[in-house]
C-alpha cells in the first residue's frame, strides 16, 4: 500500500534525499512493495511549522519534524537541540541524539502524547559565522547584526554583545548583500549548495556554534501500530542505513563546500585567542545553566538526567567512531544497528 | 430580524476595527524596529514574531465578517448576470450554503486548535519567548462570525424576493466615484 | 475511483462551482477538504485545516502585502497620487496609452526593489488604476497593466522566487539575479509596445487627452508632483541601501505615506479610517483565497495530478528544446490552479533529473520557469494578482474585465517566452560576464 511521506526540506536537501527518497526505496524493496512511501518535499503537503500535527492527523504517515518550530509541543526535544550548541563532532552528535531519543522515557512520552513514534535523529554539520565583513575577535562582534538559527545561538550572540535578528531564510542572501545583516550562522552548505552565500559573504569565521538535531524522522502512531513486528524491524533498520548514509554525505559535502567557497574567494578566518576563550567561558556557563533555563523557559521538569544521558552517549559515540572508517556508510549502518537498533524490541516499541 | 442584522453588523465592524488596530500596530512597530536598529543598534525584541502571530493573523481573519456583509469576496458573476431570476436565486442559495459550510468547518477546527494552544501554552522563541496562543483566537472569531453573517444573508435570500448581496452597501462601492466627488 | 481521478474530478467540479458564483476561496477550500478526505481520510482533511490556515498567515515575510496595500490606500485616499498623474497627463496625454505605459514603467521599477509580485500589485492597484479610470481608460487595460507589471517583481532582482528556485535547484542566486535583468526589462518594453500599438489603433481604450492646459494649471500640477515619487523613491532607496529589508519596506512605505499626507494637511480622520478598513477587508479577501489555494495545492499534491500530468508529457519528448516547450506547457496549465511556490515544489522532483540529464542550463531555465510562474499569477481561475486588484477595486471593475485585460499581457508574455527560449543569450549574457 502507498502512504504519504513528508518533509519541509527542499528536494535537493540531504534529509529529503536520504531520509525520504532513498529510504522509501529501501523499504519498498525489503517489504516487496507492501509499504510504499510517496514523497512530498519542501512542505508541499503542510508548512514546516505544522509537520507534527500533519503526522498526528494522518496527512502523512512518515516524515521529518523540525521540533524548533513547535517548542510548546515538543519542549524536551528542544532542550536536546539547545544542548548540541556544545557539540563539536556532528556524526557523534547525530548518533548520540538518536540513541537518547529512542531510549529516554521522558522523550518517548512526549512523542507518544502527540501520537508520534520516533525513528531516527540527525545532526547537521558544524555551524560557523558567515559574514560580509571579517570577524575574528570578540571586539569585532560587538554590535554586529547576526541572523541566528537557534535559541542557544541567540544566547551566545547576546554574550558577545552582538545583535541577533530574526530574518527569514529567503532574506539571508539579500540581507548580507545589502548589509541589513552583517552575519548569518550556518553550516558549510550555506555558502554553497543550500543558500549560495559565497556570492555575497566573503568571510567565514571558523568558530564552532554547535550543530542542529531538532526533531528527526517520525511515524504516525496508528500507522506504526498497524505494522507487523517484521515490518517495524525493516522500517527501523533502514532508518539506520539512511541515517548513516546521510551523515557520511553531509560530512563529505561540508568539506568540499568549504574548499569550493575558498576557491571562490571566501576568506576562512580562524577565531582569535580571545574569541576562543570567550567561547569556552560561554559554553561552560551555558551547560551549567541549561537545566534551570530549560525549566524556566521551556516549562519542562528537571532535564538534568536527559542532558547527562546525551553527554554520556556523545562521548561513547566519539569513542565508537574512532575505530571505524567514517566514510564507510555500510560499516556505520552496522554499528548503528548493533549499538542501538538491535536493542529496540519491535514487539513493544511505540506500542502503547 | 433587523435587530439581529444590526447586531451582526456592529460586531463585524468591531472585529474590523480590531484588525485596523493590528495594521496600525504593525506599521508602527516595524518602523520603530527599523529606527531602533539603525540608530541605536538595538532592535525591538520579538518584532517579527509579534507581527507574524498577532498582527498578521488579526489583520487577515478578523475582517472576514465585514468582508462578507459588504459582498467583497471574490466570485465570478458572468453566468449569474445572464441567468433568470430563478437561476440567480438557486445560485445564491447554493453559494451561501457552501459559504456557511466553509466558514463553519474552519471555525470549528480553528476553535479546537485555539483551545489546544492554550492548554499547552503555545509559544515561539526568538530573542525573547513570545506566547502565541492568544492570536489563535482571531481565527474562530473571524470564521465563526463570518458563518453567522452568511446564515443571515442566506435567510435574506429566502425571505426577500428582490434582495441581492451587497445591494444596500454604498460604502464598498466604486473607489472612483468616492474620490472624485 | 483512484486518487488521480479524484484529483481531476476536483478540478472540473471547482471550475463548475466557480462559474455558479460561489466565492473562489470557498470553492477551493471545500473541494480540497472533500478531495483530501476521499483520497486519504476524513481525519487527514481536518488535519489540513489545522496545518494550513494559521501557519500560512502567521509569516513575517507576508506582512509586506497588507502594508503595501495600506500604503496604496493612504496615498490614494489622501490625494498623493493626483499631482503626478495630472502632470503625466499634461506631459504624455497625447502619447497613445501614455498613462498605462507610465504605470508599467513605474511599477516595474518598484517591482525591481520589492522582490514580491503580489506586494507590487498591492501597492500599485490603488495608486494607479483609479487615476487611469478617471482618464477614461478601458478598465481592462488599466487593471491589466498593473496586474502584469506586478509580475515583474519576481523576475527583476531581487526576488524571493529566484532565491527559492536557487535553493530548490542549487543554482547560483547571483547568476539568477543577473540573468533576470534583461528578460525583466524586455518584458516591460514589450508590454509598453503592446499598450502603445493597441491604444493607437483603438483610441477608445485610452482616450488621448486633448485639453490645452494654461500655464497656471501646468504650474499647479507640477508643483504637486513630488509626493508619490518621494514615497516610492524613499522605499526603493531604503531597500537598496540596506536600511531596511523588502519585508520591512511595506511598513515604512505605509508610514511614509501617512507622514507625507500629514504634512500636506490631507490626512483626515475619515480618510485614515477608510483606508484602514479597506486595507483590512482587502487583506482578508486576498488571504482567504491564498489559504484555500494552499489547501487545494495539498489536495493536488496528494492526488498526484501534477506529477502524473508532467510525467506523461515529459515521457514523449527528448530534445532539450522539446523538454523546455513541454515544461512551459506544464507550467502554464498547472499555473492556472496552483500558486508559484506550490507549482515549483510539486514539479521539481520530476523536472530536476530530466533537466540535469538533458544538460539544460539551470540559470536559463530558471528565468523561463519564473516567467511561467508569473504568468500563473494572472491566468484564470486562480490568479492572485488579479484577485488583489479585484479586492482593491471592488465593484468598479468586474472580475471578467480584469482577466480579459490581462489576457493581452499574457499574450505578450508568451512572445517574451518565445524570445527567451529561442535566444538563450538574452538571459545568459549578463551572468556570462560574471563568470
Ligand atoms: Na524584484
Ligand atoms: Na493562475
PDB file of N, CA, C and O in Angstrom, chain B residues 8 38 43 49 57-60 66-67 82 88 92-93 96 104 107 121 127 129 142-143 149 166 168 172 176:
ATOM      1  N   UNK B   8     -25.241  42.055  14.183  1.00  0.00           N
ATOM      2  CA  UNK B   8     -24.158  41.397  13.431  1.00  0.00           C
ATOM      3  C   UNK B   8     -23.272  42.429  12.747  1.00  0.00           C
ATOM      4  O   UNK B   8     -22.051  42.295  12.710  1.00  0.00           O
ATOM      5  N   UNK B  38      18.774  50.842  13.335  1.00  0.00           N
ATOM      6  CA  UNK B  38      19.683  51.682  12.554  1.00  0.00           C
ATOM      7  C   UNK B  38      20.355  52.752  13.407  1.00  0.00           C
ATOM      8  O   UNK B  38      21.531  53.025  13.225  1.00  0.00           O
ATOM      9  N   UNK B  43      17.510  46.551  18.150  1.00  0.00           N
ATOM     10  CA  UNK B  43      16.162  46.297  17.646  1.00  0.00           C
ATOM     11  C   UNK B  43      15.192  45.921  18.769  1.00  0.00           C
ATOM     12  O   UNK B  43      15.620  45.563  19.862  1.00  0.00           O
ATOM     13  N   UNK B  49       8.103  38.057  15.427  1.00  0.00           N
ATOM     14  CA  UNK B  49       7.166  37.073  15.964  1.00  0.00           C
ATOM     15  C   UNK B  49       5.805  37.723  16.236  1.00  0.00           C
ATOM     16  O   UNK B  49       4.761  37.160  15.915  1.00  0.00           O
ATOM     17  N   UNK B  57      -2.212  37.714  11.778  1.00  0.00           N
ATOM     18  CA  UNK B  57      -3.367  36.834  11.993  1.00  0.00           C
ATOM     19  C   UNK B  57      -4.623  37.675  12.223  1.00  0.00           C
ATOM     20  O   UNK B  57      -5.686  37.413  11.646  1.00  0.00           O
ATOM     21  N   UNK B  58      -4.486  38.736  13.018  1.00  0.00           N
ATOM     22  CA  UNK B  58      -5.633  39.615  13.260  1.00  0.00           C
ATOM     23  C   UNK B  58      -6.086  40.299  11.980  1.00  0.00           C
ATOM     24  O   UNK B  58      -7.278  40.332  11.661  1.00  0.00           O
ATOM     25  N   UNK B  59      -5.143  40.842  11.234  1.00  0.00           N
ATOM     26  CA  UNK B  59      -5.485  41.599  10.022  1.00  0.00           C
ATOM     27  C   UNK B  59      -6.115  40.699   8.956  1.00  0.00           C
ATOM     28  O   UNK B  59      -6.934  41.154   8.172  1.00  0.00           O
ATOM     29  N   UNK B  60      -5.754  39.412   8.940  1.00  0.00           N
ATOM     30  CA  UNK B  60      -6.275  38.533   7.891  1.00  0.00           C
ATOM     31  C   UNK B  60      -7.630  37.930   8.238  1.00  0.00           C
ATOM     32  O   UNK B  60      -8.453  37.734   7.360  1.00  0.00           O
ATOM     33  N   UNK B  66     -17.126  41.369   8.023  1.00  0.00           N
ATOM     34  CA  UNK B  66     -17.491  42.602   7.330  1.00  0.00           C
ATOM     35  C   UNK B  66     -17.284  42.444   5.821  1.00  0.00           C
ATOM     36  O   UNK B  66     -18.080  42.944   5.016  1.00  0.00           O
ATOM     37  N   UNK B  67     -16.234  41.727   5.444  1.00  0.00           N
ATOM     38  CA  UNK B  67     -16.000  41.475   4.020  1.00  0.00           C
ATOM     39  C   UNK B  67     -17.210  40.756   3.419  1.00  0.00           C
ATOM     40  O   UNK B  67     -17.638  41.052   2.306  1.00  0.00           O
ATOM     41  N   UNK B  82     -26.267  36.455 -16.434  1.00  0.00           N
ATOM     42  CA  UNK B  82     -27.028  36.025 -17.603  1.00  0.00           C
ATOM     43  C   UNK B  82     -28.246  35.205 -17.214  1.00  0.00           C
ATOM     44  O   UNK B  82     -29.116  34.950 -18.029  1.00  0.00           O
ATOM     45  N   UNK B  88     -30.790  32.717 -10.691  1.00  0.00           N
ATOM     46  CA  UNK B  88     -29.979  33.531  -9.772  1.00  0.00           C
ATOM     47  C   UNK B  88     -30.256  33.170  -8.322  1.00  0.00           C
ATOM     48  O   UNK B  88     -29.343  33.068  -7.507  1.00  0.00           O
ATOM     49  N   UNK B  92     -27.530  31.721  -5.658  1.00  0.00           N
ATOM     50  CA  UNK B  92     -27.250  32.369  -4.373  1.00  0.00           C
ATOM     51  C   UNK B  92     -27.453  31.407  -3.209  1.00  0.00           C
ATOM     52  O   UNK B  92     -26.657  31.371  -2.268  1.00  0.00           O
ATOM     53  N   UNK B  93     -28.543  30.602  -3.294  1.00  0.00           N
ATOM     54  CA  UNK B  93     -28.787  29.634  -2.222  1.00  0.00           C
ATOM     55  C   UNK B  93     -27.607  28.674  -2.095  1.00  0.00           C
ATOM     56  O   UNK B  93     -27.108  28.413  -1.003  1.00  0.00           O
ATOM     57  N   UNK B  96     -24.410  30.549  -0.707  1.00  0.00           N
ATOM     58  CA  UNK B  96     -24.389  30.859   0.723  1.00  0.00           C
ATOM     59  C   UNK B  96     -24.408  29.609   1.579  1.00  0.00           C
ATOM     60  O   UNK B  96     -23.848  29.598   2.676  1.00  0.00           O
ATOM     61  N   UNK B 104     -17.973  27.433   8.725  1.00  0.00           N
ATOM     62  CA  UNK B 104     -18.251  26.664   9.946  1.00  0.00           C
ATOM     63  C   UNK B 104     -17.163  25.636  10.214  1.00  0.00           C
ATOM     64  O   UNK B 104     -16.695  25.521  11.344  1.00  0.00           O
ATOM     65  N   UNK B 107     -14.184  27.435  11.425  1.00  0.00           N
ATOM     66  CA  UNK B 107     -14.375  27.959  12.781  1.00  0.00           C
ATOM     67  C   UNK B 107     -14.242  26.827  13.791  1.00  0.00           C
ATOM     68  O   UNK B 107     -13.575  26.970  14.819  1.00  0.00           O
ATOM     69  N   UNK B 121       0.050  26.164  26.190  1.00  0.00           N
ATOM     70  CA  UNK B 121       0.736  27.445  26.322  1.00  0.00           C
ATOM     71  C   UNK B 121       1.643  27.708  25.142  1.00  0.00           C
ATOM     72  O   UNK B 121       2.843  27.947  25.294  1.00  0.00           O
ATOM     73  N   UNK B 127      14.439  36.207  20.249  1.00  0.00           N
ATOM     74  CA  UNK B 127      15.325  36.707  21.304  1.00  0.00           C
ATOM     75  C   UNK B 127      14.612  36.641  22.642  1.00  0.00           C
ATOM     76  O   UNK B 127      15.236  36.574  23.692  1.00  0.00           O
ATOM     77  N   UNK B 129      10.923  34.869  24.544  1.00  0.00           N
ATOM     78  CA  UNK B 129       9.849  33.901  24.330  1.00  0.00           C
ATOM     79  C   UNK B 129       8.552  34.680  24.134  1.00  0.00           C
ATOM     80  O   UNK B 129       8.201  35.521  24.955  1.00  0.00           O
ATOM     81  N   UNK B 142     -13.174  35.225  13.652  1.00  0.00           N
ATOM     82  CA  UNK B 142     -13.402  35.690  12.278  1.00  0.00           C
ATOM     83  C   UNK B 142     -14.242  34.706  11.485  1.00  0.00           C
ATOM     84  O   UNK B 142     -15.263  35.073  10.898  1.00  0.00           O
ATOM     85  N   UNK B 143     -13.845  33.429  11.503  1.00  0.00           N
ATOM     86  CA  UNK B 143     -14.582  32.410  10.739  1.00  0.00           C
ATOM     87  C   UNK B 143     -15.997  32.252  11.291  1.00  0.00           C
ATOM     88  O   UNK B 143     -16.965  32.131  10.535  1.00  0.00           O
ATOM     89  N   UNK B 149     -22.862  35.512   9.722  1.00  0.00           N
ATOM     90  CA  UNK B 149     -23.246  36.529   8.751  1.00  0.00           C
ATOM     91  C   UNK B 149     -23.764  35.871   7.468  1.00  0.00           C
ATOM     92  O   UNK B 149     -24.778  36.292   6.906  1.00  0.00           O
ATOM     93  N   UNK B 166     -24.887  42.675  -1.264  1.00  0.00           N
ATOM     94  CA  UNK B 166     -24.165  43.933  -1.499  1.00  0.00           C
ATOM     95  C   UNK B 166     -25.026  45.063  -2.011  1.00  0.00           C
ATOM     96  O   UNK B 166     -24.532  46.148  -2.267  1.00  0.00           O
ATOM     97  N   UNK B 168     -27.440  46.974  -0.567  1.00  0.00           N
ATOM     98  CA  UNK B 168     -27.656  48.177   0.241  1.00  0.00           C
ATOM     99  C   UNK B 168     -26.333  48.827   0.633  1.00  0.00           C
ATOM    100  O   UNK B 168     -26.291  49.810   1.336  1.00  0.00           O
ATOM    101  N   UNK B 172     -18.667  50.103   0.090  1.00  0.00           N
ATOM    102  CA  UNK B 172     -17.652  49.297  -0.584  1.00  0.00           C
ATOM    103  C   UNK B 172     -17.760  49.449  -2.093  1.00  0.00           C
ATOM    104  O   UNK B 172     -17.299  48.615  -2.853  1.00  0.00           O
ATOM    105  N   UNK B 176     -13.696  55.169  -7.469  1.00  0.00           N
ATOM    106  CA  UNK B 176     -13.505  56.401  -8.245  1.00  0.00           C
ATOM    107  C   UNK B 176     -14.580  57.419  -7.873  1.00  0.00           C
ATOM    108  O   UNK B 176     -14.286  58.578  -7.633  1.00  0.00           O
TER     109      UNK B 176
END
